[in-house]
CSV table of C-alpha atoms in Angstrom, one decimal:
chain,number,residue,atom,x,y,z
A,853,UNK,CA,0.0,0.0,0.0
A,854,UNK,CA,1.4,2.9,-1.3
A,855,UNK,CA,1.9,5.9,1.6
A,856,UNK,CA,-0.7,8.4,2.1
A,857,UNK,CA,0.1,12.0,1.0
A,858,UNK,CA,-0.3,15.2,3.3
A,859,UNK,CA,-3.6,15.9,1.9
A,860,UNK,CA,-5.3,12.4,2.5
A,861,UNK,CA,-4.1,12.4,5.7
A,862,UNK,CA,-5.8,15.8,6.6
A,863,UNK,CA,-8.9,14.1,4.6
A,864,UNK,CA,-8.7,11.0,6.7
A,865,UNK,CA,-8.1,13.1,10.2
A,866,UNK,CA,-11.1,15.2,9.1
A,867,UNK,CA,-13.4,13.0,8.4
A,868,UNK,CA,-12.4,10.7,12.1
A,869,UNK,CA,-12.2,14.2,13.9
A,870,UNK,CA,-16.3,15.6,12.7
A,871,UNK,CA,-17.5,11.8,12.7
A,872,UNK,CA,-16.4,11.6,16.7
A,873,UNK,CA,-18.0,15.1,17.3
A,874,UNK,CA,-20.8,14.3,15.1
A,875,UNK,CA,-21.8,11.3,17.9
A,876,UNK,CA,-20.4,13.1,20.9
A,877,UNK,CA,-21.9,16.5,20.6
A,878,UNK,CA,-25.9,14.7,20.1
A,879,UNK,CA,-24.9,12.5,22.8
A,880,UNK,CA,-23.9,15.6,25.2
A,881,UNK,CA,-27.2,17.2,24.1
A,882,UNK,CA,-29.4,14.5,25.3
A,883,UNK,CA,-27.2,14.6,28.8
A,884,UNK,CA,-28.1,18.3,29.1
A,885,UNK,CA,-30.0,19.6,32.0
A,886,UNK,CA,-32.1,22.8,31.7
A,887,UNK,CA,-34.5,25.0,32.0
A,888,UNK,CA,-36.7,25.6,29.0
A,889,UNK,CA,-40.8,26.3,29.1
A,890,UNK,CA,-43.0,26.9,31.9
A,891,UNK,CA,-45.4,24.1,32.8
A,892,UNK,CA,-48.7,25.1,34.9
A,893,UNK,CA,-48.9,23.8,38.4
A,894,UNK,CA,-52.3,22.7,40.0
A,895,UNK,CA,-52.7,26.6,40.7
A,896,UNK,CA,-52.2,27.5,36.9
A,897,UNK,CA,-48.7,29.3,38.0
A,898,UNK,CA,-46.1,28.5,35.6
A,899,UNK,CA,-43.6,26.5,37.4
A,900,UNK,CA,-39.7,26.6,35.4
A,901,UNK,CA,-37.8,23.4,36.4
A,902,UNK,CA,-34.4,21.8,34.7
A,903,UNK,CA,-35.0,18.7,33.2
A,904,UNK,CA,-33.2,16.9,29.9
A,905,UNK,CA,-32.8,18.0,26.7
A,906,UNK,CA,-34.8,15.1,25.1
A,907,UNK,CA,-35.7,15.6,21.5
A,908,UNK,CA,-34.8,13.5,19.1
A,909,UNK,CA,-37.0,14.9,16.6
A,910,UNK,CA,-36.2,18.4,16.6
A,911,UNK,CA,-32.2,17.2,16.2
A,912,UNK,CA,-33.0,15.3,13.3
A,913,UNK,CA,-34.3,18.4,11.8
A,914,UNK,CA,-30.7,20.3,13.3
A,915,UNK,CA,-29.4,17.2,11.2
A,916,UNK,CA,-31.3,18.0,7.9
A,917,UNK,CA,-30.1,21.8,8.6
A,918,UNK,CA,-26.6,20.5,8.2
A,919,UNK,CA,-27.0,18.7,5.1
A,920,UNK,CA,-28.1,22.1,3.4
A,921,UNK,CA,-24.8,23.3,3.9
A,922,UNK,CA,-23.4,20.7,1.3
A,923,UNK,CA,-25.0,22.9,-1.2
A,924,UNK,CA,-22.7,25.7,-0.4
A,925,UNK,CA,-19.9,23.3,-0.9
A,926,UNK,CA,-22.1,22.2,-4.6
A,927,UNK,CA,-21.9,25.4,-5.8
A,928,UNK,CA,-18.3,26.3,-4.9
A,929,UNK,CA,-17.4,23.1,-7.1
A,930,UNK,CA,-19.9,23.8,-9.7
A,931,UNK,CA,-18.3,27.6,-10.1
A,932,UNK,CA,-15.0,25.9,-10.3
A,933,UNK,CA,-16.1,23.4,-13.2
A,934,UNK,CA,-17.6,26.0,-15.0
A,935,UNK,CA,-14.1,28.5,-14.9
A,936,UNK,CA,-12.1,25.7,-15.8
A,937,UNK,CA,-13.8,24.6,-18.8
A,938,UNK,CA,-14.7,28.4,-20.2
A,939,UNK,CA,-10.4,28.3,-19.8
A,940,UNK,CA,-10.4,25.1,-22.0
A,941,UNK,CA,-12.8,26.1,-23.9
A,942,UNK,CA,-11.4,30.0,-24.7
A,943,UNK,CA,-7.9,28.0,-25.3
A,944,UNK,CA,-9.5,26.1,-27.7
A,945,UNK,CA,-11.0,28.5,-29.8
A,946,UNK,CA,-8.4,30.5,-29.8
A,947,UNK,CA,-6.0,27.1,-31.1
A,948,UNK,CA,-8.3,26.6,-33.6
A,949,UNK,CA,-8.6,27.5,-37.5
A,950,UNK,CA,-11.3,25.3,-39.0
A,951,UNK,CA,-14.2,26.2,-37.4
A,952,UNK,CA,-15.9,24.0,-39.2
A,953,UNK,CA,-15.1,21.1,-37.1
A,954,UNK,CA,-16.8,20.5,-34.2
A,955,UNK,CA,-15.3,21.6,-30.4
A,956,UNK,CA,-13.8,18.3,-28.7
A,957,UNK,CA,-14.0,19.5,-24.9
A,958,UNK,CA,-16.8,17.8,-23.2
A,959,UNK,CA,-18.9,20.2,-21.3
A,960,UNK,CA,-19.4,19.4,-17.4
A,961,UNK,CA,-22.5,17.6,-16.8
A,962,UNK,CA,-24.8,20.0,-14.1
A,963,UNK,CA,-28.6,18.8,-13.9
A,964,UNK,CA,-30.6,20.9,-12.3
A,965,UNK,CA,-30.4,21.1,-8.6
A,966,UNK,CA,-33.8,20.9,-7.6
A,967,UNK,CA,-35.0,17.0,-8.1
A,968,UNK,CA,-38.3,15.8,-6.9
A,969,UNK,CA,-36.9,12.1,-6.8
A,970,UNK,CA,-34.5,13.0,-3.6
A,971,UNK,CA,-37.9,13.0,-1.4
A,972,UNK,CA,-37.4,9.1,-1.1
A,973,UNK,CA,-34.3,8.7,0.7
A,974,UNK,CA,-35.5,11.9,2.4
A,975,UNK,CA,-38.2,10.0,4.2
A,976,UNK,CA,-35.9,7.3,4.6
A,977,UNK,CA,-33.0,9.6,5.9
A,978,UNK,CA,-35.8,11.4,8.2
A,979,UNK,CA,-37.0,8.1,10.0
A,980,UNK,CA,-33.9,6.3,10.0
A,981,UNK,CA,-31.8,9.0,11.9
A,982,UNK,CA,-35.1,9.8,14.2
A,983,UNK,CA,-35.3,6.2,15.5
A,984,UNK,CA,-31.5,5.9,15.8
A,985,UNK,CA,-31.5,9.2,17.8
A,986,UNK,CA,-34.3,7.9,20.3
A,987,UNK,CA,-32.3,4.8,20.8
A,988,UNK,CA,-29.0,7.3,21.8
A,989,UNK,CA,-31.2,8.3,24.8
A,990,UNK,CA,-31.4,5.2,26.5
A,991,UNK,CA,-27.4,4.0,25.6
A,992,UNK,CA,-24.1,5.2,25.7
A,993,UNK,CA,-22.3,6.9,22.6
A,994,UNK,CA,-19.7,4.1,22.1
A,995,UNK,CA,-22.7,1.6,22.1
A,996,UNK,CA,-24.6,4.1,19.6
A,997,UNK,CA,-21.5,4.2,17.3
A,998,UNK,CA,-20.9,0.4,18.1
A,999,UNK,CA,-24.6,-0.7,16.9
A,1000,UNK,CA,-24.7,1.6,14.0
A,1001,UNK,CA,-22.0,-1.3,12.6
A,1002,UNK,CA,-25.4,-3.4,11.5
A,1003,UNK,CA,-26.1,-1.6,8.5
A,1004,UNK,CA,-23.6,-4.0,6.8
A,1005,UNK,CA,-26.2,-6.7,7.4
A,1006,UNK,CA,-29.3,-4.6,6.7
A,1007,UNK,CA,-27.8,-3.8,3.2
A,1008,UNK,CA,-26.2,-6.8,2.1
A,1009,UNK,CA,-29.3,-8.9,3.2
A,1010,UNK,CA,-31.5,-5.7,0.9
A,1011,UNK,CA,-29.1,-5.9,-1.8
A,1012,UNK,CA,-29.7,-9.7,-2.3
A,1013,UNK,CA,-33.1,-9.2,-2.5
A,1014,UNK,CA,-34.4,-6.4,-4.3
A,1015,UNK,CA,-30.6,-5.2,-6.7
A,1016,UNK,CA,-30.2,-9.0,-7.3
A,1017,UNK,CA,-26.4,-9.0,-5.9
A,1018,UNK,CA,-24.1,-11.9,-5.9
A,1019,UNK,CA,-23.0,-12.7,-2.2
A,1020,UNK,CA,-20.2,-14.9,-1.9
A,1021,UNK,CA,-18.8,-16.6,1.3
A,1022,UNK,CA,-16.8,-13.7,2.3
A,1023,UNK,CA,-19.5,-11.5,2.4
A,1024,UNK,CA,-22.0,-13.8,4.5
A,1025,UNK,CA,-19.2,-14.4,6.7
A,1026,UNK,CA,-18.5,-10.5,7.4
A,1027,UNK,CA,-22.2,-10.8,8.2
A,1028,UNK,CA,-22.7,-13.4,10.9
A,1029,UNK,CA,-19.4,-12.0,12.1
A,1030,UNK,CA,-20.6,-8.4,13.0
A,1031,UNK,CA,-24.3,-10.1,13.8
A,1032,UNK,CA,-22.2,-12.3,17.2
A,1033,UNK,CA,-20.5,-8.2,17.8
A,1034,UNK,CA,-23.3,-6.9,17.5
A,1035,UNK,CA,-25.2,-9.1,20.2
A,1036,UNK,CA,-22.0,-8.6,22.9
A,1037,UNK,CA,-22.0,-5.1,22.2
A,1038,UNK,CA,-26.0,-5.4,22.9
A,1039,UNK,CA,-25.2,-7.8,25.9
A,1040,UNK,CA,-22.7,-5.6,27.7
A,1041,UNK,CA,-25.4,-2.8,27.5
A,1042,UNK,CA,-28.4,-4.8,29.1
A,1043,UNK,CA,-26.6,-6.7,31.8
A,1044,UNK,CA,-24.3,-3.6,33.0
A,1045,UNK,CA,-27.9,-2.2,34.3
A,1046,UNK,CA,-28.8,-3.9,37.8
A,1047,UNK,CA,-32.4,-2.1,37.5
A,1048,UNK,CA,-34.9,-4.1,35.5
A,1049,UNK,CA,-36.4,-1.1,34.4
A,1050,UNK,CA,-33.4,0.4,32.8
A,1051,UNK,CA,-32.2,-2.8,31.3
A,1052,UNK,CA,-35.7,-2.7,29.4
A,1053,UNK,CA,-35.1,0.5,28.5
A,1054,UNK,CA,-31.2,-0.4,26.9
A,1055,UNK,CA,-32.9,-3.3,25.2
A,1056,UNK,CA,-35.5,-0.3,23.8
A,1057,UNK,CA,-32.8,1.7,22.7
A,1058,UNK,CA,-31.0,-1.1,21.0
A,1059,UNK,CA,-33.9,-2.1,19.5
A,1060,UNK,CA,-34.7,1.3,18.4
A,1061,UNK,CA,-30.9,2.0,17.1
A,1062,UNK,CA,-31.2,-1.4,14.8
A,1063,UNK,CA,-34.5,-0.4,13.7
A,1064,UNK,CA,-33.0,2.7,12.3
A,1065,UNK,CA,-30.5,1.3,10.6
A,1066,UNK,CA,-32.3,-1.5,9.0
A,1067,UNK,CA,-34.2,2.1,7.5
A,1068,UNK,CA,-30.7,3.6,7.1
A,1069,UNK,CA,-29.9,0.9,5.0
A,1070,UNK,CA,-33.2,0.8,2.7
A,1071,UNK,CA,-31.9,4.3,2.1
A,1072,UNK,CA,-28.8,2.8,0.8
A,1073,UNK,CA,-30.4,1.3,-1.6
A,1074,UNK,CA,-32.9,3.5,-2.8
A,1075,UNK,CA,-30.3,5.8,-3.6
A,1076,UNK,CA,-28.4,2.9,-5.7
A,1077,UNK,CA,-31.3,2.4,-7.4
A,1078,UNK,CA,-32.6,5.6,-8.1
A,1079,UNK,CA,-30.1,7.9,-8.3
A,1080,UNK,CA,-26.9,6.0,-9.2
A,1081,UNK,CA,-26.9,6.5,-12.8
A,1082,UNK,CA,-28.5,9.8,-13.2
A,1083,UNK,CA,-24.8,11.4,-12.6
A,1084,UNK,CA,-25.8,13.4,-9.6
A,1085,UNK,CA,-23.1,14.9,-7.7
A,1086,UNK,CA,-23.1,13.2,-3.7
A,1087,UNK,CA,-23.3,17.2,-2.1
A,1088,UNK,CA,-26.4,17.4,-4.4
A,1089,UNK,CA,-27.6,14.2,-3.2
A,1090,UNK,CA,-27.1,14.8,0.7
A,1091,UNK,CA,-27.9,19.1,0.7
A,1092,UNK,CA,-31.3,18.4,-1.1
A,1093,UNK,CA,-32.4,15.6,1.0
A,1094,UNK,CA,-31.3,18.8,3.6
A,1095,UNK,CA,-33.7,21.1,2.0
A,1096,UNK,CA,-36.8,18.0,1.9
A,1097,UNK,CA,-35.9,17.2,5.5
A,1098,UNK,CA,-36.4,20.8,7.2
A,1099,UNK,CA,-39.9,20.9,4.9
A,1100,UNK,CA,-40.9,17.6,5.8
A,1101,UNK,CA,-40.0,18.0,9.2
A,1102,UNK,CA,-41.0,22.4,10.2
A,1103,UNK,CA,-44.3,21.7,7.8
A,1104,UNK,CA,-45.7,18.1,8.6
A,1105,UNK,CA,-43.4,16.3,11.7
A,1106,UNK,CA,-43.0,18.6,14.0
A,1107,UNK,CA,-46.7,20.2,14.3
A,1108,UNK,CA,-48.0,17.2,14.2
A,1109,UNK,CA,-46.3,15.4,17.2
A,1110,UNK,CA,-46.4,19.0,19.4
A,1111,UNK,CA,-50.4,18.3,19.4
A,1112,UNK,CA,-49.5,14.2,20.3
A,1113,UNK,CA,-49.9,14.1,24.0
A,1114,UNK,CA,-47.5,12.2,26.5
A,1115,UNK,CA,-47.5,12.0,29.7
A,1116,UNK,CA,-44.3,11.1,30.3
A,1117,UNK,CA,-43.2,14.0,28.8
A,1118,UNK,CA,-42.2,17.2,30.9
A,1119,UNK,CA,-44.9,19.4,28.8
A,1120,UNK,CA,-47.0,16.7,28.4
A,1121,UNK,CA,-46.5,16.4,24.7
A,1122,UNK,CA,-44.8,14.2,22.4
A,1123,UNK,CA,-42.4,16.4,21.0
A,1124,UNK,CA,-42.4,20.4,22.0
A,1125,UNK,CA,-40.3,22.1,19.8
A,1126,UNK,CA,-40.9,25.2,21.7
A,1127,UNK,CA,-39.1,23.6,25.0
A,1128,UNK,CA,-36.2,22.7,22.8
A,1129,UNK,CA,-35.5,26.2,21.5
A,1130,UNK,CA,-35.7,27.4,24.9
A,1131,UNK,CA,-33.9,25.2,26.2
A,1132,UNK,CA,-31.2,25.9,23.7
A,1133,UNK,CA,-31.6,29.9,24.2
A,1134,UNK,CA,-31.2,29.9,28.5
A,1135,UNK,CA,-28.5,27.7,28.1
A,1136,UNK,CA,-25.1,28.4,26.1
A,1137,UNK,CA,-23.4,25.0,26.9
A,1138,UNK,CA,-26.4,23.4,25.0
A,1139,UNK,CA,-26.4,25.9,22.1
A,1140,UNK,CA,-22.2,24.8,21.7
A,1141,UNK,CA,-23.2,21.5,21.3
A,1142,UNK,CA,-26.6,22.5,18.9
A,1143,UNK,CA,-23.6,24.4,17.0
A,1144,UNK,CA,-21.3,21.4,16.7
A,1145,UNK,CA,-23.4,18.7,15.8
A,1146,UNK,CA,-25.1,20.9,12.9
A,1147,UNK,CA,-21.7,21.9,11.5
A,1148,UNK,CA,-19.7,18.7,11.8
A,1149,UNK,CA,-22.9,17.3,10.1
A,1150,UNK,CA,-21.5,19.1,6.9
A,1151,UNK,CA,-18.4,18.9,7.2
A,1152,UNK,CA,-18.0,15.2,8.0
A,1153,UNK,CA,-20.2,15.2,4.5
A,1154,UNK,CA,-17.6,16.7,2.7
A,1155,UNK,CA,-14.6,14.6,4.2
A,1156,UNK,CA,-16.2,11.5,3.7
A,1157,UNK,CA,-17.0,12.0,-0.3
A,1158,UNK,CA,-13.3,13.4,-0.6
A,1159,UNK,CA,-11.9,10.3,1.1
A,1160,UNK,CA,-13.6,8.3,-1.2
A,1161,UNK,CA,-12.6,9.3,-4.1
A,1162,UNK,CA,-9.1,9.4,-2.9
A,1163,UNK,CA,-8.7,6.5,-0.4
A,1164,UNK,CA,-9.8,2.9,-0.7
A,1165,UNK,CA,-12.4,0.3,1.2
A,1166,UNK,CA,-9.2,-0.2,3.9
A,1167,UNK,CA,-8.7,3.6,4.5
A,1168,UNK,CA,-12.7,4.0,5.0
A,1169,UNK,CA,-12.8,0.7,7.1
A,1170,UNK,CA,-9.7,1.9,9.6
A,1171,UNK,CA,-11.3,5.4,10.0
A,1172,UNK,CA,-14.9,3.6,11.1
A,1173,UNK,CA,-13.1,1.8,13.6
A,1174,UNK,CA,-11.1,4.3,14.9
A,1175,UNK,CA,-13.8,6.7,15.4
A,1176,UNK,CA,-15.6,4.1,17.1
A,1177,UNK,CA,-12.8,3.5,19.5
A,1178,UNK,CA,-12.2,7.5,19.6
A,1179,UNK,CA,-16.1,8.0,21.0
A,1180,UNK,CA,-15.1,5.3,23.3
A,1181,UNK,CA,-12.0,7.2,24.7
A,1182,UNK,CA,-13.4,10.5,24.9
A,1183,UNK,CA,-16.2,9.4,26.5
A,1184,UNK,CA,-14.3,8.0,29.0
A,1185,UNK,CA,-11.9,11.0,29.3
A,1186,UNK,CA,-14.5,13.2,30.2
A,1187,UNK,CA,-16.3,11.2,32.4
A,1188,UNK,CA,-12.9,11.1,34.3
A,1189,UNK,CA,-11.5,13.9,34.1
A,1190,UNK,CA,-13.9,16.9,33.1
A,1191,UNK,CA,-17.4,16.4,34.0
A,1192,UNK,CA,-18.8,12.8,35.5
A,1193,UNK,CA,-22.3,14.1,34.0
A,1194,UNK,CA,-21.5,14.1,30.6
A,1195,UNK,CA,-19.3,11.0,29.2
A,1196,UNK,CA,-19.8,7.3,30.0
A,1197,UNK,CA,-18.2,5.3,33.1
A,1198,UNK,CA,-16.1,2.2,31.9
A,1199,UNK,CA,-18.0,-1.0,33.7
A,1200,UNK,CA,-15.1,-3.3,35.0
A,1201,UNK,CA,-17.8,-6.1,34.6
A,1202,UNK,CA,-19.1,-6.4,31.3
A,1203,UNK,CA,-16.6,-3.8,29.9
A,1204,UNK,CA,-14.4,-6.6,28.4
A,1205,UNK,CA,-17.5,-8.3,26.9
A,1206,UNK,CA,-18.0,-4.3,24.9
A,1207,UNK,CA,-14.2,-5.0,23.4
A,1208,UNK,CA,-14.8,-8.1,22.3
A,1209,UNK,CA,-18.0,-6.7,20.0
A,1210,UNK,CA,-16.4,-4.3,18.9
A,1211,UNK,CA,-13.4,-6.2,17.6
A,1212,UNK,CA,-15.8,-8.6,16.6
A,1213,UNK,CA,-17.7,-5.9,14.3
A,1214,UNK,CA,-14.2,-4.8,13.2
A,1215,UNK,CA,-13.3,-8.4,11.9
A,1216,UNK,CA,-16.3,-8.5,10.1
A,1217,UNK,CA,-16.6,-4.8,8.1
A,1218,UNK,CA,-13.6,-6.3,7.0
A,1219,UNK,CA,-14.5,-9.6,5.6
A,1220,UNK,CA,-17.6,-7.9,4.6
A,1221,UNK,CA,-14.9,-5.4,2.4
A,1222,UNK,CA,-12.9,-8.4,1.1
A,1223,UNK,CA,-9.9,-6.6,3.0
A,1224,UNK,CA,-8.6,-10.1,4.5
A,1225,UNK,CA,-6.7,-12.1,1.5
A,1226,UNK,CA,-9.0,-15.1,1.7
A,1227,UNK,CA,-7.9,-17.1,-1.9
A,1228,UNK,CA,-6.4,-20.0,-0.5
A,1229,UNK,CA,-9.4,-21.2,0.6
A,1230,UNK,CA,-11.7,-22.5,-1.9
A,1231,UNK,CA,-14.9,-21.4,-1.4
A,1232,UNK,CA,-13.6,-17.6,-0.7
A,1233,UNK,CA,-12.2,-17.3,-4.0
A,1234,UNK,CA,-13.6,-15.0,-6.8
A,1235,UNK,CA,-15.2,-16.7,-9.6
A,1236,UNK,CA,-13.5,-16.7,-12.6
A,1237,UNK,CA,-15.1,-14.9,-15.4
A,1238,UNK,CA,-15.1,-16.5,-19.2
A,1239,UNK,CA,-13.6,-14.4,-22.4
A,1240,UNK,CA,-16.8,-14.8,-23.7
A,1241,UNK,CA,-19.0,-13.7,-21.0
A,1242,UNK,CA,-16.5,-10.4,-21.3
A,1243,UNK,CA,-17.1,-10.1,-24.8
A,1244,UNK,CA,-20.7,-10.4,-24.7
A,1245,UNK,CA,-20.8,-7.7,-21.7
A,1246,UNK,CA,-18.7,-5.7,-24.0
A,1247,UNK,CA,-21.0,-6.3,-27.2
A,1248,UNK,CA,-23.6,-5.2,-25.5
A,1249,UNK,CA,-22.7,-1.8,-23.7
A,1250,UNK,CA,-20.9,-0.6,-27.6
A,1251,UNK,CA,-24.7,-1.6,-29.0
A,1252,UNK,CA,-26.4,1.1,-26.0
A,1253,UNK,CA,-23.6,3.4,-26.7
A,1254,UNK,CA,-24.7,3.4,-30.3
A,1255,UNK,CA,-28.1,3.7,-29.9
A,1256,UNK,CA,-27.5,6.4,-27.2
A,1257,UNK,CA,-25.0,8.6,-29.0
A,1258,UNK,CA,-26.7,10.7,-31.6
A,1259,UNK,CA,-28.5,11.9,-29.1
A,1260,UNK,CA,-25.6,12.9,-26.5
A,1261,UNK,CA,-23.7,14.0,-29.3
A,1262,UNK,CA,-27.1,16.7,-30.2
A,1263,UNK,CA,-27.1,17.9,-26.7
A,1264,UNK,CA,-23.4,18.2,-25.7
A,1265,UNK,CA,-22.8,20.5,-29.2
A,1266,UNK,CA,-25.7,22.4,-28.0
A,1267,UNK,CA,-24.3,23.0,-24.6
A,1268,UNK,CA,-20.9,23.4,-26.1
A,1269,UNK,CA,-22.4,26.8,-28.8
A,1270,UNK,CA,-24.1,28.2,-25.6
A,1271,UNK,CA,-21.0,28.4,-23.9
A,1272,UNK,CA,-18.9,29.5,-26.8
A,1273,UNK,CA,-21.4,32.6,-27.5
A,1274,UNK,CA,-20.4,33.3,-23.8
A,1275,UNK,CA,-17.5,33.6,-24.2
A,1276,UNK,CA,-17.9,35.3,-27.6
């Protein structure tokens, strides 16, 4: 493996650094403690007590506030496309003598931002993260993080079924490898609790956290369907989803469930927006953490597309597992050594059953990844594809390339005579 350059080392730190704050900072919100509405007593006299920043609704809408900021970060990259192709372009045109002959640059491919076909894995994205964010109430952060290591079954299971994908040996391995981490990582959780009603409530939250990612994971592949081949750019993809997310959720979520009584709620509804913003107003500490969950919701966006494109499946795979260890750690830390009500306490009882998982769920992202060099055993080898199934495969995408290309070839020259009166 080649060594990493300056610049994908920065990527890679980026992406472990806003991932980590990402899970601590919603964490730290839900630990909060404050004052935020006033709730009549038996005398009608509004009573103001502290009591915990519980709203997992309104965060996934701070969430989907995040993901707008990715179109910032579209447009910057769109402007930059566009300058460096009117250079080619100008370049060209001044090169050239025939004008007859038609301009070889390829213009960059830009749909139009605004696509009604991102509301799917906007609903999915809105639910999935919702559910996942009630289940953070009820665990730790390094359990949250640790659990969220399930969408490799959730999609691999989807992917057989409904995109028709081959699973080898390998893969169904990684699988019922992360599935046994998965249930010590669940097991530490339940049987640290003495209490029986907050062991129910862990196995809730776990319940909760898998349910989300099985929705996470539909997500996955509603976007691979969907939106795969229709050359959108991934900030497109994730800032619109933003932009569906606030609507959905300020027009149709949140209204709704402020008129859904609970009474286990402290204003006696099921989610009070109103609580949260004053809870966030009286109480800076809270609005830090608001602040840097919403940015490093962008930003951990944006490092995560760059390291793909310049990293491989073993870079991604080391990051997830260092960030999940780094949650871990600084949990710990600050339980420790700043604040014993923020953080988690390490359990010296079922502690070394939470390792275990999470090596466990290590081992088997990267089986799942084909990271481990598995050929000398049989059934783990690729299968060997024929020359003629190649040449078939090949017949058959120079026939739709064919068929396709008077028409690309129309529209790209059109494109191309905009731009050139432009410039003109």
């Amino acid at each position: 493996m080649a060594a990493l350059t300056v610049r994908q080392m920065l990527l890679a730190v980026g992406m472990l650094v806003t991932g980590s704050i990402n899970t601590l900072s919603k964490k730290a919100q839900n630990d909060c403690n404050v004052t935020g509405i006033g709730v009549p007593d038996e005398n009608g006299t509004l009573v103001y007590e502290e009591h915990p920043f519980d709203h997992p609704w309104f965060q996934t809408v701070i969430m989907f506030i995040g993901e707008t900021i990715c179109l910032m970060g579209l447009f910057i990259y769109r402007r930059r496309e566009r300058k460096i192709y009117r250079k080619q372009l100008l370049v060209n045109i001044q090169e050239t003598e025939d004008y007859s002959e038609p301009i070889s640059i390829e213009a960059p491919h830009q749909p139009r931002v605004f696509q009604f076909i991102f509301i799917i894995p906007t609903i999915c994205d809105l639910f999935g993260t919702t559910l996942a964010g009630i289940g953070l109430v009820y665990v730790s952060a390094s359990v949250w993080q640790m659990l969220r290591g399930s969408i490799i079954i959730f999609a691999g299971i989807l992917s057989k079924i409904f995109l028709k994908r081959k699973l080898r040996i390998i893969h169904w391995s990684g699988m019922i490898v992360t599935m046994l981490g998965l249930v010590l990582v669940g097991l530490s959780d339940v049987f640290e609790e003495t209490d029986h009603n907050e062991a129910s409530k862990q196995a809730l939250g776990i319940s909760l956290i898998l349910s989300g990612q099985l929705v996470s994971a539909s997500q996955m592949i509603i976007e691979e369907t969907f939106l795969k081949h229709r050359g959108f750019h991934p900030l497109q993809v994730v800032g619109m989803e933003g932009i569906f997310g606030v609507f959905f959720m300020s027009a149709i979520i949140l209204p709704t469930l402020y008129y859904i009584p609970d009474d286990s709620a402290y204003t006696g509804r099921y989610e009070d927006s109103l609580d949260a913003m004053a809870q966030i107003r009286n109480s800076p500490k809270l609005l830090s953490f608001v602040l840097l969950y919403l940015f490093s919701i962008a930003f951990y966006n944006y490092f995560g597309l760059a390291v793909t494109k310049s990293l491989t499946a073993v870079h991604r795979t080391l990051i997830d597992a260092c960030r999940t260890m780094l949650v871990w750690l600084v949990s710990l830390f600050i339980y420790y050594t700043i604040d014993k009500n923020f953080g988690e306490a390490f359990n010296k009882t079922w502690g070394l059953l939470q390792i275990d998982g999470f090596m466990f769920l290590v081992i088997g992202t990267a089986l799942y990844n084909e990271l481990f060099d598995l050929e000398w055993i049989p059934y783990c080898r690729k299968p060997v594809t024929s020359p003629e199934s190649v040449m078939a495969r090949a017949n058959k995408q120079d026939r739709d390339l064919v068929a396709n290309s008077d028409e690309d070839a129309q529209e790209d020259n059109d494109l191309l005579q905009r731009d050139k009166n432009r410039i003109t």
